[in-house]
PDB file of C-alpha atoms in Angstrom:
ATOM      1  CA  ARG A  33      -6.095   6.241  20.162  1.00  0.00           C
ATOM      2  CA  ALA A  34      -6.366   6.956  16.416  1.00  0.00           C
ATOM      3  CA  SER A  35      -3.207   6.868  14.329  1.00  0.00           C
ATOM      4  CA  ALA A  36      -2.083   7.002  10.700  1.00  0.00           C
ATOM      5  CA  ASN A  37       1.000   6.230   8.669  1.00  0.00           C
ATOM      6  CA  VAL A  38       2.720   9.573   8.028  1.00  0.00           C
ATOM      7  CA  ILE A  39       5.679  10.651   5.927  1.00  0.00           C
ATOM      8  CA  ASN A  40       7.350  13.849   7.072  1.00  0.00           C
ATOM      9  CA  CYS A  41       8.712  15.322   3.852  1.00  0.00           C
ATOM     10  CA  ALA A  42      10.876  17.801   5.737  1.00  0.00           C
ATOM     11  CA  THR A  43      12.881  14.940   7.263  1.00  0.00           C
ATOM     12  CA  GLY A  44      11.981  12.090   4.910  1.00  0.00           C
ATOM     13  CA  GLN A  45      11.029   9.944   7.911  1.00  0.00           C
ATOM     14  CA  PHE A  46       8.113   7.486   7.769  1.00  0.00           C
ATOM     15  CA  SER A  47       6.280   6.801  11.008  1.00  0.00           C
ATOM     16  CA  THR A  48       2.998   5.941  12.610  1.00  0.00           C
ATOM     17  CA  ALA A  49       1.694   9.127  14.165  1.00  0.00           C
ATOM     18  CA  SER A  50      -1.097   9.611  16.608  1.00  0.00           C
ATOM     19  CA  LEU A  51      -3.775  12.134  15.805  1.00  0.00           C
ATOM     20  CA  MET A  52      -2.742  13.571  19.172  1.00  0.00           C
ATOM     21  CA  ASP A  53       0.694  14.529  17.791  1.00  0.00           C
ATOM     22  CA  PRO A  54       1.078  18.299  17.386  1.00  0.00           C
ATOM     23  CA  LEU A  55       0.639  19.937  13.998  1.00  0.00           C
ATOM     24  CA  PRO A  56       1.866  23.437  13.208  1.00  0.00           C
ATOM     25  CA  LEU A  57      -0.393  26.106  14.666  1.00  0.00           C
ATOM     26  CA  LEU A  58      -1.855  28.654  12.308  1.00  0.00           C
ATOM     27  CA  ASP A  59      -2.688  32.143  13.506  1.00  0.00           C
ATOM     28  CA  GLN A  60      -6.159  33.549  12.884  1.00  0.00           C
ATOM     29  CA  SER A  61      -5.153  35.550   9.789  1.00  0.00           C
ATOM     30  CA  SER A  62      -3.559  32.439   8.258  1.00  0.00           C
ATOM     31  CA  LEU A  63      -6.698  30.416   8.975  1.00  0.00           C
ATOM     32  CA  LEU A  64      -8.856  33.141   7.423  1.00  0.00           C
ATOM     33  CA  ALA A  65      -6.641  33.316   4.336  1.00  0.00           C
ATOM     34  CA  GLU A  66      -6.717  29.504   4.061  1.00  0.00           C
ATOM     35  CA  ASN A  67     -10.516  29.540   4.362  1.00  0.00           C
ATOM     36  CA  VAL A  68     -10.886  32.224   1.662  1.00  0.00           C
ATOM     37  CA  ALA A  69      -8.512  30.332  -0.647  1.00  0.00           C
ATOM     38  CA  LEU A  70     -10.357  27.053  -0.046  1.00  0.00           C
ATOM     39  CA  ARG A  71     -13.753  28.650  -0.778  1.00  0.00           C
ATOM     40  CA  ALA A  72     -12.379  30.115  -4.019  1.00  0.00           C
ATOM     41  CA  ARG A  73     -10.963  26.717  -4.995  1.00  0.00           C
ATOM     42  CA  VAL A  74     -14.286  24.982  -4.290  1.00  0.00           C
ATOM     43  CA  ALA A  75     -16.178  27.609  -6.323  1.00  0.00           C
ATOM     44  CA  ALA A  76     -13.745  27.191  -9.231  1.00  0.00           C
ATOM     45  CA  LEU A  77     -14.040  23.391  -9.100  1.00  0.00           C
ATOM     46  CA  GLU A  78     -17.845  23.598  -9.018  1.00  0.00           C
ATOM     47  CA  ALA A  79     -17.774  25.911 -12.057  1.00  0.00           C
ATOM     48  CA  GLN A  80     -15.481  23.487 -13.906  1.00  0.00           C
ATOM     49  CA  LEU A  81     -17.788  20.579 -13.102  1.00  0.00           C
ATOM     50  CA  ARG A  82     -20.797  22.519 -14.392  1.00  0.00           C
ATOM     51  CA  GLU A  83     -18.899  23.336 -17.613  1.00  0.00           C
ATOM     52  CA  ARG A  84     -17.992  19.680 -18.106  1.00  0.00           C
ATOM     53  CA  ALA A  85     -21.474  18.359 -17.379  1.00  0.00           C
ATOM     54  CA  ALA A  86     -22.459  16.384 -20.438  1.00  0.00           C
ATOM     55  CA  PRO A  87     -25.959  16.158 -21.843  1.00  0.00           C
ATOM     56  CA  ALA A  88     -27.740  12.937 -20.898  1.00  0.00           C
ATOM     57  CA  ASP A  89     -27.420  11.580 -24.466  1.00  0.00           C
ATOM     58  CA  VAL A  90     -23.587  11.729 -24.428  1.00  0.00           C
ATOM     59  CA  PRO A  91     -22.065   8.375 -23.481  1.00  0.00           C
ATOM     60  CA  LEU A  92     -20.043   8.317 -20.280  1.00  0.00           C
ATOM     61  CA  THR A  93     -16.373   7.448 -20.733  1.00  0.00           C
ATOM     62  CA  VAL A  94     -14.005   6.098 -18.123  1.00  0.00           C
ATOM     63  CA  ARG A  95     -11.723   9.114 -18.591  1.00  0.00           C
ATOM     64  CA  GLY A  96     -14.714  11.445 -18.212  1.00  0.00           C
ATOM     65  CA  ALA A  97     -15.681   9.729 -14.971  1.00  0.00           C
ATOM     66  CA  LEU A  98     -12.116   9.923 -13.642  1.00  0.00           C
ATOM     67  CA  ASP A  99     -11.843  13.591 -14.589  1.00  0.00           C
ATOM     68  CA  ALA A 100     -15.025  14.416 -12.680  1.00  0.00           C
ATOM     69  CA  MET A 101     -13.633  12.968  -9.440  1.00  0.00           C
ATOM     70  CA  PRO A 102     -12.223  15.458  -6.917  1.00  0.00           C
ATOM     71  CA  LEU A 103      -9.380  13.009  -6.168  1.00  0.00           C
ATOM     72  CA  PHE A 104      -6.012  12.275  -7.665  1.00  0.00           C
ATOM     73  CA  VAL A 105      -6.583   9.108  -9.715  1.00  0.00           C
ATOM     74  CA  SER A 106      -3.816   7.579 -11.793  1.00  0.00           C
ATOM     75  CA  TYR A 107      -2.239   4.393 -13.070  1.00  0.00           C
ATOM     76  CA  VAL A 108       1.515   3.887 -12.783  1.00  0.00           C
ATOM     77  CA  ASP A 109       3.304   1.028 -14.546  1.00  0.00           C
ATOM     78  CA  SER A 110       5.996  -1.204 -13.038  1.00  0.00           C
ATOM     79  CA  ASP A 111       8.697   1.097 -14.497  1.00  0.00           C
ATOM     80  CA  LEU A 112       7.213   3.884 -12.331  1.00  0.00           C
ATOM     81  CA  ARG A 113       5.861   5.909 -15.240  1.00  0.00           C
ATOM     82  CA  TYR A 114       2.458   7.564 -15.172  1.00  0.00           C
ATOM     83  CA  ARG A 115       0.282   5.893 -17.823  1.00  0.00           C
ATOM     84  CA  LEU A 116      -3.026   7.547 -16.943  1.00  0.00           C
ATOM     85  CA  VAL A 117      -3.799  10.620 -14.833  1.00  0.00           C
ATOM     86  CA  ASN A 118      -7.046  12.471 -14.258  1.00  0.00           C
ATOM     87  CA  ARG A 119      -7.641  16.190 -14.544  1.00  0.00           C
ATOM     88  CA  THR A 120      -6.797  16.768 -10.875  1.00  0.00           C
ATOM     89  CA  TYR A 121      -3.152  16.068 -11.762  1.00  0.00           C
ATOM     90  CA  GLU A 122      -3.289  18.649 -14.558  1.00  0.00           C
ATOM     91  CA  ARG A 123      -4.590  21.312 -12.196  1.00  0.00           C
ATOM     92  CA  TRP A 124      -2.161  20.505  -9.383  1.00  0.00           C
ATOM     93  CA  PHE A 125       0.950  20.323 -11.570  1.00  0.00           C
ATOM     94  CA  GLN A 126      -0.294  23.119 -13.859  1.00  0.00           C
ATOM     95  CA  ARG A 127       0.469  21.249 -17.054  1.00  0.00           C
ATOM     96  CA  PRO A 128      -1.515  19.133 -19.503  1.00  0.00           C
ATOM     97  CA  ARG A 129      -1.768  15.388 -18.961  1.00  0.00           C
ATOM     98  CA  GLU A 130       0.256  14.844 -22.141  1.00  0.00           C
ATOM     99  CA  GLU A 131       3.223  16.277 -20.217  1.00  0.00           C
ATOM    100  CA  ILE A 132       2.584  13.926 -17.267  1.00  0.00           C
ATOM    101  CA  GLU A 133       1.552  10.629 -18.858  1.00  0.00           C
ATOM    102  CA  GLY A 134       4.593   8.624 -19.943  1.00  0.00           C
ATOM    103  CA  ARG A 135       6.915  10.500 -17.564  1.00  0.00           C
ATOM    104  CA  PRO A 136       8.613   8.938 -14.537  1.00  0.00           C
ATOM    105  CA  VAL A 137       6.979   9.526 -11.173  1.00  0.00           C
ATOM    106  CA  ALA A 138      10.295  10.929  -9.886  1.00  0.00           C
ATOM    107  CA  GLU A 139      10.345  13.580 -12.623  1.00  0.00           C
ATOM    108  CA  VAL A 140       6.731  14.648 -12.148  1.00  0.00           C
ATOM    109  CA  GLN A 141       6.778  14.657  -8.339  1.00  0.00           C
ATOM    110  CA  GLY A 142      10.216  16.221  -7.895  1.00  0.00           C
ATOM    111  CA  PRO A 143      13.107  14.941  -5.764  1.00  0.00           C
ATOM    112  CA  SER A 144      11.800  15.672  -2.260  1.00  0.00           C
ATOM    113  CA  ASN A 145       8.292  14.305  -2.846  1.00  0.00           C
ATOM    114  CA  TYR A 146       9.666  11.253  -4.675  1.00  0.00           C
ATOM    115  CA  GLU A 147      12.063  10.509  -1.841  1.00  0.00           C
ATOM    116  CA  CYS A 148       9.123  10.488   0.589  1.00  0.00           C
ATOM    117  CA  MET A 149       7.088   8.245  -1.743  1.00  0.00           C
ATOM    118  CA  GLN A 150       9.854   5.765  -2.534  1.00  0.00           C
ATOM    119  CA  PRO A 151       9.348   3.289   0.355  1.00  0.00           C
ATOM    120  CA  SER A 152       5.630   3.054  -0.448  1.00  0.00           C
ATOM    121  CA  LEU A 153       6.329   2.660  -4.175  1.00  0.00           C
ATOM    122  CA  GLU A 154       8.695  -0.218  -3.433  1.00  0.00           C
ATOM    123  CA  ARG A 155       6.042  -1.889  -1.276  1.00  0.00           C
ATOM    124  CA  VAL A 156       3.280  -1.674  -3.900  1.00  0.00           C
ATOM    125  CA  LEU A 157       5.611  -3.031  -6.581  1.00  0.00           C
ATOM    126  CA  ARG A 158       6.154  -6.047  -4.291  1.00  0.00           C
ATOM    127  CA  GLY A 159       2.373  -6.549  -4.412  1.00  0.00           C
ATOM    128  CA  GLU A 160       1.277  -4.911  -1.145  1.00  0.00           C
ATOM    129  CA  ASP A 161      -1.768  -2.670  -0.838  1.00  0.00           C
ATOM    130  CA  VAL A 162      -0.315   0.555   0.570  1.00  0.00           C
ATOM    131  CA  HIS A 163      -2.098   3.254   2.575  1.00  0.00           C
ATOM    132  CA  TYR A 164      -0.386   6.309   4.053  1.00  0.00           C
ATOM    133  CA  VAL A 165      -0.818   9.997   4.781  1.00  0.00           C
ATOM    134  CA  ALA A 166       1.901  12.262   3.471  1.00  0.00           C
ATOM    135  CA  HIS A 167       2.675  15.959   3.633  1.00  0.00           C
ATOM    136  CA  VAL A 168       3.894  17.007   0.181  1.00  0.00           C
ATOM    137  CA  ALA A 169       4.736  20.084  -1.853  1.00  0.00           C
ATOM    138  CA  ASP A 170       3.056  20.982  -5.147  1.00  0.00           C
ATOM    139  CA  GLY A 171       4.678  20.837  -8.597  1.00  0.00           C
ATOM    140  CA  GLN A 172       6.512  24.123  -8.016  1.00  0.00           C
ATOM    141  CA  GLY A 173       7.796  23.087  -4.588  1.00  0.00           C
ATOM    142  CA  ARG A 174       5.319  25.329  -2.722  1.00  0.00           C
ATOM    143  CA  VAL A 175       2.572  24.703  -0.203  1.00  0.00           C
ATOM    144  CA  CYS A 176       2.725  21.688   2.060  1.00  0.00           C
ATOM    145  CA  ARG A 177      -0.508  19.682   1.974  1.00  0.00           C
ATOM    146  CA  ALA A 178      -1.635  16.427   3.571  1.00  0.00           C
ATOM    147  CA  TYR A 179      -2.831  13.569   1.353  1.00  0.00           C
ATOM    148  CA  ASP A 180      -4.488  10.313   2.291  1.00  0.00           C
ATOM    149  CA  THR A 181      -2.998   8.031  -0.372  1.00  0.00           C
ATOM    150  CA  ARG A 182      -3.694   4.463  -1.457  1.00  0.00           C
ATOM    151  CA  TYR A 183      -1.693   2.362  -3.909  1.00  0.00           C
ATOM    152  CA  LEU A 184      -3.500  -0.711  -5.211  1.00  0.00           C
ATOM    153  CA  PRO A 185      -1.391  -3.242  -7.168  1.00  0.00           C
ATOM    154  CA  HIS A 186      -2.526  -4.374 -10.629  1.00  0.00           C
ATOM    155  CA  ARG A 187      -1.498  -7.978 -11.145  1.00  0.00           C
ATOM    156  CA  ARG A 188      -0.914  -9.927 -14.333  1.00  0.00           C
ATOM    157  CA  ALA A 189      -2.393 -13.407 -14.737  1.00  0.00           C
ATOM    158  CA  ASP A 190       0.885 -14.904 -13.436  1.00  0.00           C
ATOM    159  CA  GLY A 191       0.637 -12.836 -10.223  1.00  0.00           C
ATOM    160  CA  SER A 192       3.431 -10.404 -11.040  1.00  0.00           C
ATOM    161  CA  VAL A 193       2.749  -6.683 -10.599  1.00  0.00           C
ATOM    162  CA  ALA A 194       2.126  -4.837 -13.869  1.00  0.00           C
ATOM    163  CA  GLY A 195       1.640  -1.502 -12.130  1.00  0.00           C
ATOM    164  CA  PHE A 196      -0.678   0.087  -9.613  1.00  0.00           C
ATOM    165  CA  PHE A 197      -3.610   2.417  -9.202  1.00  0.00           C
ATOM    166  CA  VAL A 198      -3.266   5.594  -7.153  1.00  0.00           C
ATOM    167  CA  LEU A 199      -6.135   7.171  -5.236  1.00  0.00           C
ATOM    168  CA  ALA A 200      -5.228  10.251  -3.211  1.00  0.00           C
ATOM    169  CA  ALA A 201      -7.461  12.729  -1.414  1.00  0.00           C
ATOM    170  CA  GLU A 202      -6.328  16.009   0.075  1.00  0.00           C
ATOM    171  CA  VAL A 203      -6.994  15.935   3.824  1.00  0.00           C
ATOM    172  CA  THR A 204      -5.091  19.050   4.916  1.00  0.00           C
ATOM    173  CA  ASP A 205      -8.160  20.801   6.298  1.00  0.00           C
ATOM    174  CA  HIS A 206      -9.214  17.645   8.167  1.00  0.00           C
ATOM    175  CA  TRP A 207      -5.787  17.332   9.787  1.00  0.00           C
ATOM    176  CA  ARG A 208      -5.754  21.024  10.775  1.00  0.00           C
ATOM    177  CA  ALA A 209      -9.299  20.876  12.133  1.00  0.00           C
ATOM    178  CA  THR A 210      -8.484  17.753  14.148  1.00  0.00           C
ATOM    179  CA  HIS A 211      -5.378  19.433  15.516  1.00  0.00           C
ATOM    180  CA  ASN A 212      -7.272  22.614  16.454  1.00  0.00           C
ATOM    181  CA  LEU A 213     -10.057  20.576  18.059  1.00  0.00           C
ATOM    182  CA  LEU A 214      -7.541  18.643  20.146  1.00  0.00           C
ATOM    183  CA  LEU A 215      -5.803  21.860  21.197  1.00  0.00           C
ATOM    184  CA  THR A 216      -9.122  23.350  22.247  1.00  0.00           C
ATOM    185  CA  ARG A 217     -10.040  20.192  24.136  1.00  0.00           C
ATOM    186  CA  PHE A 218      -6.754  20.121  26.048  1.00  0.00           C
ATOM    187  CA  ALA A 219      -6.934  23.864  26.774  1.00  0.00           C
ATOM    188  CA  VAL A 220     -10.339  23.322  28.413  1.00  0.00           C
ATOM    189  CA  GLU A 221      -9.159  20.340  30.493  1.00  0.00           C
TER     190      GLU A 221
END
């Protein structure tokens, strides 16, 4: 039976949930609207990637590589301040990276998201690799999405934690599809 670590941001509770656990049902018009919105987002992202495509003679930079990734990629220091974020953060929070980098995670994420993240942040700062799936709201407090998130500690030579790397992928559609597939399967049985 497949399971994942899940944070329910509505209640702030952290648990291990089975993929068999119910997710909210979406009616057909909501699914259609979600599909149309997702297709528009993919088309916009593809257009942005084409615009950013560099000629072969332009050297590749680390920031350029991070910006091309369709993931949230960042580095957070041990004081819980963003030190590096990729372009995905800019799009999601609808502000330039200069307004994100240097700011506390709590300020950027907002109180409810930060509260859900806090146990995992404490664990990574103790040196643990952390993996969880969370349902979070965007920078304006709208739209609940599911994210498969990994925190990877960055250690100093003495073993202490200097900060950590964040890799997060949106998996909302995967979770909904899994839920709908399971509902269909149980309806047939």
